[in-house]
């Protein structure tokens, strides 16, 4: 399959990311990083646009800035989904929510989906920011309804269905973080699957079959990493390039892409790709922040290029 890689300049970008006739689903990696505070890889967050739905998955560090770069305003989000409650996936949420509300004057609540514990987290966040919320309503005249987050905690299966877009949550294996979810988003016979954080997961393979695009996490470390190493547990919670290759061989997506890139002890992206391609012959690409995938009968890739 041909993968069109087109560099698009900021000035030429379809900045609101609205779906064109050519693409049914657009997927933009807002942040491809991990807890590491890197400038080149913001915290994990992925935007999925399909029809009239604008869906955000995870709110890693900097997701609001990334949305601004794409000219996607907070009041355009139709729903927000958390894969799990590790802080690298949630620390951007107060900024997304409160700053987003302040600057867009969003007037409707945002629907939030996530694992058990999401409801508590949102309740406590609201308490933590109670002073700000009160003052923004009284002083800045922000619409009170827009400050609300309507939480539903996931069970495996369809969690959201609106305007022809279906979001299916499925369990992945990020033990001891239980439950942790991946998501499958379907629209007009096409699909994208987001792995969330997971080690090798048979359940992910089951739910990902037939997808056009599979965005999968990856972690690289020395082969010699022993159980006594303090970073062994990090590797044990994630998926090695060889394991990811096994997943891709089973799922056979039109395109696989890495996001949430965990690199230990100086290993790098080139090695991730070498070790993947040694075990998988299909199309696979290393994700980067603001990389965009357009799904129709083919999957094309645009990378972001600043002026
Ligand atoms: Zn993570
Ligand atoms: Zn995690």
PDB file of C-alpha atoms and ligand atoms in Angstrom:
ATOM      1  CA  UNK A   1       0.000   0.000   0.000  1.00  0.00           C
ATOM      2  CA  UNK A   2       1.217   3.437  -0.855  1.00  0.00           C
ATOM      3  CA  UNK A   3       1.617   5.745   2.065  1.00  0.00           C
ATOM      4  CA  UNK A   4       1.499   9.324   0.905  1.00  0.00           C
ATOM      5  CA  UNK A   5       3.643  11.439   3.146  1.00  0.00           C
ATOM      6  CA  UNK A   6       2.970  15.062   2.474  1.00  0.00           C
ATOM      7  CA  UNK A   7       4.639  17.855   4.373  1.00  0.00           C
ATOM      8  CA  UNK A   8       2.148  20.554   5.074  1.00  0.00           C
ATOM      9  CA  UNK A   9       3.100  24.011   6.095  1.00  0.00           C
ATOM     10  CA  UNK A  10       1.224  25.698   8.888  1.00  0.00           C
ATOM     11  CA  UNK A  11      -0.130  28.301   6.494  1.00  0.00           C
ATOM     12  CA  UNK A  12      -1.489  25.694   4.114  1.00  0.00           C
ATOM     13  CA  UNK A  13      -2.932  23.351   6.635  1.00  0.00           C
ATOM     14  CA  UNK A  14      -6.625  22.777   6.773  1.00  0.00           C
ATOM     15  CA  UNK A  15      -6.334  24.367  10.158  1.00  0.00           C
ATOM     16  CA  UNK A  16      -9.561  23.400  11.781  1.00  0.00           C
ATOM     17  CA  UNK A  17      -8.810  19.870  10.656  1.00  0.00           C
ATOM     18  CA  UNK A  18     -12.343  19.523   9.336  1.00  0.00           C
ATOM     19  CA  UNK A  19     -12.881  16.339   7.412  1.00  0.00           C
ATOM     20  CA  UNK A  20     -12.640  16.811   3.671  1.00  0.00           C
ATOM     21  CA  UNK A  21     -14.547  14.753   1.121  1.00  0.00           C
ATOM     22  CA  UNK A  22     -11.451  12.673   0.633  1.00  0.00           C
ATOM     23  CA  UNK A  23     -11.111  11.614   4.237  1.00  0.00           C
ATOM     24  CA  UNK A  24     -13.803  10.141   6.433  1.00  0.00           C
ATOM     25  CA  UNK A  25     -11.779  10.045   9.638  1.00  0.00           C
ATOM     26  CA  UNK A  26      -8.897  12.350  10.559  1.00  0.00           C
ATOM     27  CA  UNK A  27      -6.603  11.396  13.390  1.00  0.00           C
ATOM     28  CA  UNK A  28      -4.047  13.871  14.726  1.00  0.00           C
ATOM     29  CA  UNK A  29      -1.414  12.965  17.282  1.00  0.00           C
ATOM     30  CA  UNK A  30      -1.362  15.972  19.617  1.00  0.00           C
ATOM     31  CA  UNK A  31       1.277  14.488  21.878  1.00  0.00           C
ATOM     32  CA  UNK A  32       3.321  11.329  21.344  1.00  0.00           C
ATOM     33  CA  UNK A  33       5.323  11.403  24.574  1.00  0.00           C
ATOM     34  CA  UNK A  34       5.315   9.917  28.054  1.00  0.00           C
ATOM     35  CA  UNK A  35       5.782  11.472  31.522  1.00  0.00           C
ATOM     36  CA  UNK A  36       9.158  12.864  30.324  1.00  0.00           C
ATOM     37  CA  UNK A  37       8.754  16.662  29.904  1.00  0.00           C
ATOM     38  CA  UNK A  38      10.136  16.838  26.356  1.00  0.00           C
ATOM     39  CA  UNK A  39       9.575  19.786  24.022  1.00  0.00           C
ATOM     40  CA  UNK A  40       9.514  17.546  20.934  1.00  0.00           C
ATOM     41  CA  UNK A  41       6.991  15.072  22.320  1.00  0.00           C
ATOM     42  CA  UNK A  42       4.149  16.531  24.360  1.00  0.00           C
ATOM     43  CA  UNK A  43       2.058  14.363  26.697  1.00  0.00           C
ATOM     44  CA  UNK A  44      -0.193  11.679  25.216  1.00  0.00           C
ATOM     45  CA  UNK A  45      -3.302  13.020  23.488  1.00  0.00           C
ATOM     46  CA  UNK A  46      -5.001  12.149  20.204  1.00  0.00           C
ATOM     47  CA  UNK A  47      -7.684  14.048  18.278  1.00  0.00           C
ATOM     48  CA  UNK A  48     -10.158  12.067  16.140  1.00  0.00           C
ATOM     49  CA  UNK A  49     -12.482  13.927  13.778  1.00  0.00           C
ATOM     50  CA  UNK A  50     -15.221  12.058  11.958  1.00  0.00           C
ATOM     51  CA  UNK A  51     -18.271  13.675  10.386  1.00  0.00           C
ATOM     52  CA  UNK A  52     -19.501  16.279  12.849  1.00  0.00           C
ATOM     53  CA  UNK A  53     -17.793  14.622  15.824  1.00  0.00           C
ATOM     54  CA  UNK A  54     -14.597  16.031  17.352  1.00  0.00           C
ATOM     55  CA  UNK A  55     -13.304  13.547  19.898  1.00  0.00           C
ATOM     56  CA  UNK A  56     -10.290  13.884  22.164  1.00  0.00           C
ATOM     57  CA  UNK A  57      -8.519  10.904  23.723  1.00  0.00           C
ATOM     58  CA  UNK A  58      -6.380  11.616  26.806  1.00  0.00           C
ATOM     59  CA  UNK A  59      -5.171  15.017  27.917  1.00  0.00           C
ATOM     60  CA  UNK A  60      -1.417  14.895  28.261  1.00  0.00           C
ATOM     61  CA  UNK A  61       0.729  17.915  28.937  1.00  0.00           C
ATOM     62  CA  UNK A  62       0.266  20.591  26.281  1.00  0.00           C
ATOM     63  CA  UNK A  63      -2.853  19.220  24.569  1.00  0.00           C
ATOM     64  CA  UNK A  64      -4.556  22.628  24.657  1.00  0.00           C
ATOM     65  CA  UNK A  65      -1.618  24.295  22.908  1.00  0.00           C
ATOM     66  CA  UNK A  66      -1.657  21.566  20.273  1.00  0.00           C
ATOM     67  CA  UNK A  67      -5.400  22.078  19.722  1.00  0.00           C
ATOM     68  CA  UNK A  68      -4.721  25.806  19.299  1.00  0.00           C
ATOM     69  CA  UNK A  69      -2.077  25.031  16.677  1.00  0.00           C
ATOM     70  CA  UNK A  70      -4.777  23.171  14.733  1.00  0.00           C
ATOM     71  CA  UNK A  71      -7.380  25.902  15.390  1.00  0.00           C
ATOM     72  CA  UNK A  72      -9.636  23.394  17.138  1.00  0.00           C
ATOM     73  CA  UNK A  73     -11.382  25.257  19.955  1.00  0.00           C
ATOM     74  CA  UNK A  74     -12.462  23.659  23.240  1.00  0.00           C
ATOM     75  CA  UNK A  75     -16.097  24.443  22.539  1.00  0.00           C
ATOM     76  CA  UNK A  76     -15.901  22.289  19.393  1.00  0.00           C
ATOM     77  CA  UNK A  77     -15.061  19.118  21.341  1.00  0.00           C
ATOM     78  CA  UNK A  78     -18.034  16.761  21.352  1.00  0.00           C
ATOM     79  CA  UNK A  79     -16.606  14.215  23.824  1.00  0.00           C
ATOM     80  CA  UNK A  80     -13.471  13.430  25.773  1.00  0.00           C
ATOM     81  CA  UNK A  81     -12.123   9.964  26.620  1.00  0.00           C
ATOM     82  CA  UNK A  82      -9.488   8.775  29.073  1.00  0.00           C
ATOM     83  CA  UNK A  83      -7.624   5.522  28.498  1.00  0.00           C
ATOM     84  CA  UNK A  84      -6.506   5.261  32.137  1.00  0.00           C
ATOM     85  CA  UNK A  85      -5.648   7.497  35.053  1.00  0.00           C
ATOM     86  CA  UNK A  86      -1.843   7.656  34.924  1.00  0.00           C
ATOM     87  CA  UNK A  87      -0.999  11.322  35.343  1.00  0.00           C
ATOM     88  CA  UNK A  88       0.778  11.672  31.986  1.00  0.00           C
ATOM     89  CA  UNK A  89      -2.658  11.122  30.412  1.00  0.00           C
ATOM     90  CA  UNK A  90      -4.552  13.515  32.685  1.00  0.00           C
ATOM     91  CA  UNK A  91      -2.301  16.441  33.691  1.00  0.00           C
ATOM     92  CA  UNK A  92      -3.434  18.483  30.691  1.00  0.00           C
ATOM     93  CA  UNK A  93      -7.080  18.188  31.691  1.00  0.00           C
ATOM     94  CA  UNK A  94      -7.391  21.172  34.082  1.00  0.00           C
ATOM     95  CA  UNK A  95      -5.814  23.394  31.421  1.00  0.00           C
ATOM     96  CA  UNK A  96      -7.916  21.973  28.594  1.00  0.00           C
ATOM     97  CA  UNK A  97     -11.108  22.274  30.630  1.00  0.00           C
ATOM     98  CA  UNK A  98     -10.711  25.533  32.556  1.00  0.00           C
ATOM     99  CA  UNK A  99      -8.674  27.566  30.094  1.00  0.00           C
ATOM    100  CA  UNK A 100     -10.686  26.113  27.234  1.00  0.00           C
ATOM    101  CA  UNK A 101     -13.911  27.151  28.903  1.00  0.00           C
ATOM    102  CA  UNK A 102     -12.606  30.633  29.737  1.00  0.00           C
ATOM    103  CA  UNK A 103     -11.351  31.478  26.264  1.00  0.00           C
ATOM    104  CA  UNK A 104     -14.134  29.894  24.211  1.00  0.00           C
ATOM    105  CA  UNK A 105     -17.038  30.630  26.575  1.00  0.00           C
ATOM    106  CA  UNK A 106     -18.240  27.092  25.996  1.00  0.00           C
ATOM    107  CA  UNK A 107     -21.883  27.023  27.068  1.00  0.00           C
ATOM    108  CA  UNK A 108     -22.551  23.287  27.169  1.00  0.00           C
ATOM    109  CA  UNK A 109     -21.117  20.541  29.407  1.00  0.00           C
ATOM    110  CA  UNK A 110     -18.442  18.246  27.996  1.00  0.00           C
ATOM    111  CA  UNK A 111     -19.100  14.511  28.125  1.00  0.00           C
ATOM    112  CA  UNK A 112     -16.222  12.587  29.671  1.00  0.00           C
ATOM    113  CA  UNK A 113     -15.629   8.828  29.451  1.00  0.00           C
ATOM    114  CA  UNK A 114     -12.995   6.866  31.332  1.00  0.00           C
ATOM    115  CA  UNK A 115     -12.210   3.989  33.667  1.00  0.00           C
ATOM    116  CA  UNK A 116     -13.558   3.541  37.171  1.00  0.00           C
ATOM    117  CA  UNK A 117     -12.081   6.393  39.200  1.00  0.00           C
ATOM    118  CA  UNK A 118     -12.716   9.025  36.527  1.00  0.00           C
ATOM    119  CA  UNK A 119     -15.799  10.281  38.345  1.00  0.00           C
ATOM    120  CA  UNK A 120     -13.848  10.771  41.596  1.00  0.00           C
ATOM    121  CA  UNK A 121     -11.014  12.499  39.777  1.00  0.00           C
ATOM    122  CA  UNK A 122     -13.394  14.960  38.104  1.00  0.00           C
ATOM    123  CA  UNK A 123     -15.234  15.608  41.397  1.00  0.00           C
ATOM    124  CA  UNK A 124     -11.960  16.382  43.185  1.00  0.00           C
ATOM    125  CA  UNK A 125     -10.652  18.506  40.309  1.00  0.00           C
ATOM    126  CA  UNK A 126     -13.823  20.553  40.479  1.00  0.00           C
ATOM    127  CA  UNK A 127     -13.280  21.027  44.210  1.00  0.00           C
ATOM    128  CA  UNK A 128      -9.639  21.946  43.666  1.00  0.00           C
ATOM    129  CA  UNK A 129     -10.655  24.638  41.188  1.00  0.00           C
ATOM    130  CA  UNK A 130     -13.883  25.699  42.933  1.00  0.00           C
ATOM    131  CA  UNK A 131     -12.558  29.200  43.597  1.00  0.00           C
ATOM    132  CA  UNK A 132     -11.574  29.757  39.975  1.00  0.00           C
ATOM    133  CA  UNK A 133     -14.845  28.342  38.626  1.00  0.00           C
ATOM    134  CA  UNK A 134     -16.865  30.620  40.925  1.00  0.00           C
ATOM    135  CA  UNK A 135     -14.892  33.729  39.995  1.00  0.00           C
ATOM    136  CA  UNK A 136     -14.999  32.966  36.262  1.00  0.00           C
ATOM    137  CA  UNK A 137     -18.781  32.732  36.426  1.00  0.00           C
ATOM    138  CA  UNK A 138     -19.259  35.824  38.609  1.00  0.00           C
ATOM    139  CA  UNK A 139     -16.518  38.073  37.282  1.00  0.00           C
ATOM    140  CA  UNK A 140     -15.776  36.856  33.746  1.00  0.00           C
ATOM    141  CA  UNK A 141     -19.417  35.911  33.069  1.00  0.00           C
ATOM    142  CA  UNK A 142     -18.454  32.479  31.743  1.00  0.00           C
ATOM    143  CA  UNK A 143     -21.533  30.283  31.141  1.00  0.00           C
ATOM    144  CA  UNK A 144     -21.904  27.999  34.149  1.00  0.00           C
ATOM    145  CA  UNK A 145     -23.125  25.071  32.037  1.00  0.00           C
ATOM    146  CA  UNK A 146     -19.854  25.131  30.124  1.00  0.00           C
ATOM    147  CA  UNK A 147     -17.893  24.465  33.312  1.00  0.00           C
ATOM    148  CA  UNK A 148     -19.566  21.101  33.739  1.00  0.00           C
ATOM    149  CA  UNK A 149     -18.048  17.737  32.900  1.00  0.00           C
ATOM    150  CA  UNK A 150     -20.566  14.894  32.561  1.00  0.00           C
ATOM    151  CA  UNK A 151     -18.791  11.681  33.468  1.00  0.00           C
ATOM    152  CA  UNK A 152     -19.642   8.128  32.437  1.00  0.00           C
ATOM    153  CA  UNK A 153     -17.356   5.296  33.529  1.00  0.00           C
ATOM    154  CA  UNK A 154     -16.626   2.690  30.871  1.00  0.00           C
ATOM    155  CA  UNK A 155     -17.635  -0.903  30.598  1.00  0.00           C
ATOM    156  CA  UNK A 156     -16.163  -2.829  27.716  1.00  0.00           C
ATOM    157  CA  UNK A 157     -18.222  -2.263  24.588  1.00  0.00           C
ATOM    158  CA  UNK A 158     -19.813   0.718  22.874  1.00  0.00           C
ATOM    159  CA  UNK A 159     -19.576   3.719  25.179  1.00  0.00           C
ATOM    160  CA  UNK A 160     -20.515   6.498  22.782  1.00  0.00           C
ATOM    161  CA  UNK A 161     -22.556   6.690  19.609  1.00  0.00           C
ATOM    162  CA  UNK A 162     -23.472   9.963  17.948  1.00  0.00           C
ATOM    163  CA  UNK A 163     -23.941  11.263  14.394  1.00  0.00           C
ATOM    164  CA  UNK A 164     -22.900   7.925  12.900  1.00  0.00           C
ATOM    165  CA  UNK A 165     -19.677   7.739  14.940  1.00  0.00           C
ATOM    166  CA  UNK A 166     -19.256   4.840  17.340  1.00  0.00           C
ATOM    167  CA  UNK A 167     -16.627   4.604  20.087  1.00  0.00           C
ATOM    168  CA  UNK A 168     -15.937   1.171  21.534  1.00  0.00           C
ATOM    169  CA  UNK A 169     -13.874   0.812  24.711  1.00  0.00           C
ATOM    170  CA  UNK A 170     -11.920  -2.411  25.202  1.00  0.00           C
ATOM    171  CA  UNK A 171      -9.731  -3.621  28.024  1.00  0.00           C
ATOM    172  CA  UNK A 172      -5.975  -3.642  27.575  1.00  0.00           C
ATOM    173  CA  UNK A 173      -3.269  -4.963  29.888  1.00  0.00           C
ATOM    174  CA  UNK A 174      -1.472  -2.149  31.710  1.00  0.00           C
ATOM    175  CA  UNK A 175      -1.279  -4.057  34.992  1.00  0.00           C
ATOM    176  CA  UNK A 176      -1.243  -2.944  37.783  1.00  0.00           C
ATOM    177  CA  UNK A 177      -3.294  -0.104  36.289  1.00  0.00           C
ATOM    178  CA  UNK A 178      -6.703  -1.788  36.125  1.00  0.00           C
ATOM    179  CA  UNK A 179      -8.850  -1.098  34.264  1.00  0.00           C
ATOM    180  CA  UNK A 180      -7.034   0.495  31.353  1.00  0.00           C
ATOM    181  CA  UNK A 181      -8.775   0.900  28.012  1.00  0.00           C
ATOM    182  CA  UNK A 182      -8.016   1.147  24.351  1.00  0.00           C
ATOM    183  CA  UNK A 183     -10.581   2.604  21.974  1.00  0.00           C
ATOM    184  CA  UNK A 184     -11.914   1.690  18.565  1.00  0.00           C
ATOM    185  CA  UNK A 185     -13.610   4.521  16.665  1.00  0.00           C
ATOM    186  CA  UNK A 186     -15.813   3.591  13.712  1.00  0.00           C
ATOM    187  CA  UNK A 187     -17.387   5.756  11.041  1.00  0.00           C
ATOM    188  CA  UNK A 188     -18.903   4.827   7.683  1.00  0.00           C
ATOM    189  CA  UNK A 189     -17.267   1.425   7.499  1.00  0.00           C
ATOM    190  CA  UNK A 190     -13.822   2.645   8.512  1.00  0.00           C
ATOM    191  CA  UNK A 191     -12.021   2.500  11.827  1.00  0.00           C
ATOM    192  CA  UNK A 192      -9.086   3.656  13.886  1.00  0.00           C
ATOM    193  CA  UNK A 193      -7.889   1.853  16.998  1.00  0.00           C
ATOM    194  CA  UNK A 194      -5.925   3.514  19.795  1.00  0.00           C
ATOM    195  CA  UNK A 195      -4.036   1.136  22.067  1.00  0.00           C
ATOM    196  CA  UNK A 196      -3.750   3.393  25.096  1.00  0.00           C
ATOM    197  CA  UNK A 197      -0.983   2.143  27.404  1.00  0.00           C
ATOM    198  CA  UNK A 198      -0.644  -1.603  27.289  1.00  0.00           C
ATOM    199  CA  UNK A 199       1.708  -4.503  27.220  1.00  0.00           C
ATOM    200  CA  UNK A 200       1.099  -7.120  24.525  1.00  0.00           C
ATOM    201  CA  UNK A 201      -2.683  -7.621  24.562  1.00  0.00           C
ATOM    202  CA  UNK A 202      -4.672 -10.406  22.903  1.00  0.00           C
ATOM    203  CA  UNK A 203      -7.846  -8.459  23.647  1.00  0.00           C
ATOM    204  CA  UNK A 204      -6.500  -5.498  21.708  1.00  0.00           C
ATOM    205  CA  UNK A 205      -5.839  -7.789  18.739  1.00  0.00           C
ATOM    206  CA  UNK A 206      -9.427  -9.037  18.949  1.00  0.00           C
ATOM    207  CA  UNK A 207     -10.914  -5.533  18.979  1.00  0.00           C
ATOM    208  CA  UNK A 208      -8.478  -4.110  16.418  1.00  0.00           C
ATOM    209  CA  UNK A 209      -9.106  -6.630  13.625  1.00  0.00           C
ATOM    210  CA  UNK A 210     -10.134  -4.985  10.367  1.00  0.00           C
ATOM    211  CA  UNK A 211      -9.092  -1.510  11.431  1.00  0.00           C
ATOM    212  CA  UNK A 212      -7.680   0.880   8.860  1.00  0.00           C
ATOM    213  CA  UNK A 213      -5.271   2.527  11.272  1.00  0.00           C
ATOM    214  CA  UNK A 214      -3.746   1.192  14.481  1.00  0.00           C
ATOM    215  CA  UNK A 215      -2.021   3.681  16.770  1.00  0.00           C
ATOM    216  CA  UNK A 216       0.031   1.647  19.219  1.00  0.00           C
ATOM    217  CA  UNK A 217       2.321   2.504  22.097  1.00  0.00           C
ATOM    218  CA  UNK A 218       5.876   1.156  22.254  1.00  0.00           C
ATOM    219  CA  UNK A 219       8.763   0.904  24.693  1.00  0.00           C
ATOM    220  CA  UNK A 220      12.407   0.164  24.018  1.00  0.00           C
ATOM    221  CA  UNK A 221      15.080  -0.909  26.469  1.00  0.00           C
ATOM    222  CA  UNK A 222      18.245  -3.021  26.372  1.00  0.00           C
ATOM    223  CA  UNK A 223      17.647  -6.757  25.782  1.00  0.00           C
ATOM    224  CA  UNK A 224      19.700  -7.338  28.898  1.00  0.00           C
ATOM    225  CA  UNK A 225      17.423  -5.383  31.244  1.00  0.00           C
ATOM    226  CA  UNK A 226      17.058  -7.550  34.349  1.00  0.00           C
ATOM    227  CA  UNK A 227      14.243  -7.760  36.861  1.00  0.00           C
ATOM    228  CA  UNK A 228      16.443  -6.081  39.453  1.00  0.00           C
ATOM    229  CA  UNK A 229      16.769  -2.970  37.281  1.00  0.00           C
ATOM    230  CA  UNK A 230      14.719  -0.044  38.674  1.00  0.00           C
ATOM    231  CA  UNK A 231      13.284   0.578  35.201  1.00  0.00           C
ATOM    232  CA  UNK A 232      12.310  -3.032  34.548  1.00  0.00           C
ATOM    233  CA  UNK A 233       8.736  -2.348  35.640  1.00  0.00           C
ATOM    234  CA  UNK A 234       8.406   0.462  33.117  1.00  0.00           C
ATOM    235  CA  UNK A 235       9.241  -1.942  30.303  1.00  0.00           C
ATOM    236  CA  UNK A 236       6.995  -4.611  31.820  1.00  0.00           C
ATOM    237  CA  UNK A 237       3.969  -2.265  31.619  1.00  0.00           C
ATOM    238  CA  UNK A 238       4.465  -1.536  27.933  1.00  0.00           C
ATOM    239  CA  UNK A 239       4.974  -3.219  24.542  1.00  0.00           C
ATOM    240  CA  UNK A 240       8.365  -3.938  22.982  1.00  0.00           C
ATOM    241  CA  UNK A 241       8.911  -3.400  19.227  1.00  0.00           C
ATOM    242  CA  UNK A 242       8.949  -7.183  18.703  1.00  0.00           C
ATOM    243  CA  UNK A 243       5.656  -7.577  20.571  1.00  0.00           C
ATOM    244  CA  UNK A 244       4.131  -4.660  18.629  1.00  0.00           C
ATOM    245  CA  UNK A 245       5.245  -6.355  15.394  1.00  0.00           C
ATOM    246  CA  UNK A 246       3.408  -9.480  16.531  1.00  0.00           C
ATOM    247  CA  UNK A 247       0.273  -7.389  17.148  1.00  0.00           C
ATOM    248  CA  UNK A 248       0.563  -5.748  13.707  1.00  0.00           C
ATOM    249  CA  UNK A 249       1.003  -9.169  12.043  1.00  0.00           C
ATOM    250  CA  UNK A 250      -2.203 -10.365  13.677  1.00  0.00           C
ATOM    251  CA  UNK A 251      -4.271  -7.211  13.129  1.00  0.00           C
ATOM    252  CA  UNK A 252      -2.991  -6.386   9.628  1.00  0.00           C
ATOM    253  CA  UNK A 253      -4.010  -2.710   9.673  1.00  0.00           C
ATOM    254  CA  UNK A 254      -3.627  -0.671   6.496  1.00  0.00           C
ATOM    255  CA  UNK A 255      -1.186   1.398   8.535  1.00  0.00           C
ATOM    256  CA  UNK A 256       0.320   1.037  11.994  1.00  0.00           C
ATOM    257  CA  UNK A 257       1.795   4.040  13.783  1.00  0.00           C
ATOM    258  CA  UNK A 258       3.639   4.442  17.046  1.00  0.00           C
ATOM    259  CA  UNK A 259       2.684   6.989  19.676  1.00  0.00           C
ATOM    260  CA  UNK A 260       3.542   7.160  23.395  1.00  0.00           C
ATOM    261  CA  UNK A 261       7.195   6.401  22.729  1.00  0.00           C
ATOM    262  CA  UNK A 262       8.982   5.069  25.829  1.00  0.00           C
ATOM    263  CA  UNK A 263      12.756   5.144  25.422  1.00  0.00           C
ATOM    264  CA  UNK A 264      15.002   3.786  28.162  1.00  0.00           C
ATOM    265  CA  UNK A 265      18.763   3.960  28.557  1.00  0.00           C
ATOM    266  CA  UNK A 266      19.541   5.961  25.430  1.00  0.00           C
ATOM    267  CA  UNK A 267      17.693   3.773  22.939  1.00  0.00           C
ATOM    268  CA  UNK A 268      16.067   5.732  20.137  1.00  0.00           C
ATOM    269  CA  UNK A 269      13.312   5.811  17.526  1.00  0.00           C
ATOM    270  CA  UNK A 270      15.533   4.391  14.773  1.00  0.00           C
ATOM    271  CA  UNK A 271      16.111   1.258  16.829  1.00  0.00           C
ATOM    272  CA  UNK A 272      12.387   0.946  17.504  1.00  0.00           C
ATOM    273  CA  UNK A 273      11.692   1.001  13.766  1.00  0.00           C
ATOM    274  CA  UNK A 274      14.560  -1.407  12.957  1.00  0.00           C
ATOM    275  CA  UNK A 275      13.402  -3.908  15.544  1.00  0.00           C
ATOM    276  CA  UNK A 276       9.797  -3.579  14.352  1.00  0.00           C
ATOM    277  CA  UNK A 277      10.595  -3.968  10.661  1.00  0.00           C
ATOM    278  CA  UNK A 278      12.775  -6.993  11.360  1.00  0.00           C
ATOM    279  CA  UNK A 279       9.558  -8.721  12.473  1.00  0.00           C
ATOM    280  CA  UNK A 280       6.819  -7.010  10.457  1.00  0.00           C
ATOM    281  CA  UNK A 281       6.750  -6.377   6.719  1.00  0.00           C
ATOM    282  CA  UNK A 282       3.618  -4.192   6.559  1.00  0.00           C
ATOM    283  CA  UNK A 283       3.335  -0.397   6.585  1.00  0.00           C
ATOM    284  CA  UNK A 284       4.400   1.146   9.907  1.00  0.00           C
ATOM    285  CA  UNK A 285       5.434   4.663  10.801  1.00  0.00           C
ATOM    286  CA  UNK A 286       6.967   6.399  13.812  1.00  0.00           C
ATOM    287  CA  UNK A 287       4.489   8.982  15.073  1.00  0.00           C
ATOM    288  CA  UNK A 288       5.416  12.542  15.831  1.00  0.00           C
ATOM    289  CA  UNK A 289       3.506  15.422  17.363  1.00  0.00           C
ATOM    290  CA  UNK A 290       0.909  16.895  14.987  1.00  0.00           C
ATOM    291  CA  UNK A 291       1.232  14.025  12.552  1.00  0.00           C
ATOM    292  CA  UNK A 292      -2.155  13.611  10.902  1.00  0.00           C
ATOM    293  CA  UNK A 293      -3.706  10.524   9.348  1.00  0.00           C
ATOM    294  CA  UNK A 294      -6.548  10.778   6.853  1.00  0.00           C
ATOM    295  CA  UNK A 295      -8.600   7.638   6.494  1.00  0.00           C
ATOM    296  CA  UNK A 296     -10.748   6.849   3.468  1.00  0.00           C
ATOM    297  CA  UNK A 297     -10.214   3.777   1.286  1.00  0.00           C
ATOM    298  CA  UNK A 298      -6.520   4.445   1.891  1.00  0.00           C
ATOM    299  CA  UNK A 299      -4.670   5.956   4.821  1.00  0.00           C
ATOM    300  CA  UNK A 300      -2.495   8.983   4.124  1.00  0.00           C
ATOM    301  CA  UNK A 301      -0.114  10.751   6.459  1.00  0.00           C
ATOM    302  CA  UNK A 302       0.718  14.416   6.819  1.00  0.00           C
ATOM    303  CA  UNK A 303       3.529  15.639   9.004  1.00  0.00           C
ATOM    304  CA  UNK A 304       3.531  19.091  10.487  1.00  0.00           C
ATOM    305  CA  UNK A 305       6.100  21.572   9.366  1.00  0.00           C
ATOM    306  CA  UNK A 306       6.451  24.933  11.018  1.00  0.00           C
ATOM    307  CA  UNK A 307       7.011  27.902   8.780  1.00  0.00           C
TER     308      UNK A 307
HETATM  309 ZN1  LIG B   1       1.384   6.752  29.664  1.00  0.00          ZN
HETATM  310 ZN1  LIG B   2       0.147   4.405  31.717  1.00  0.00          ZN
END
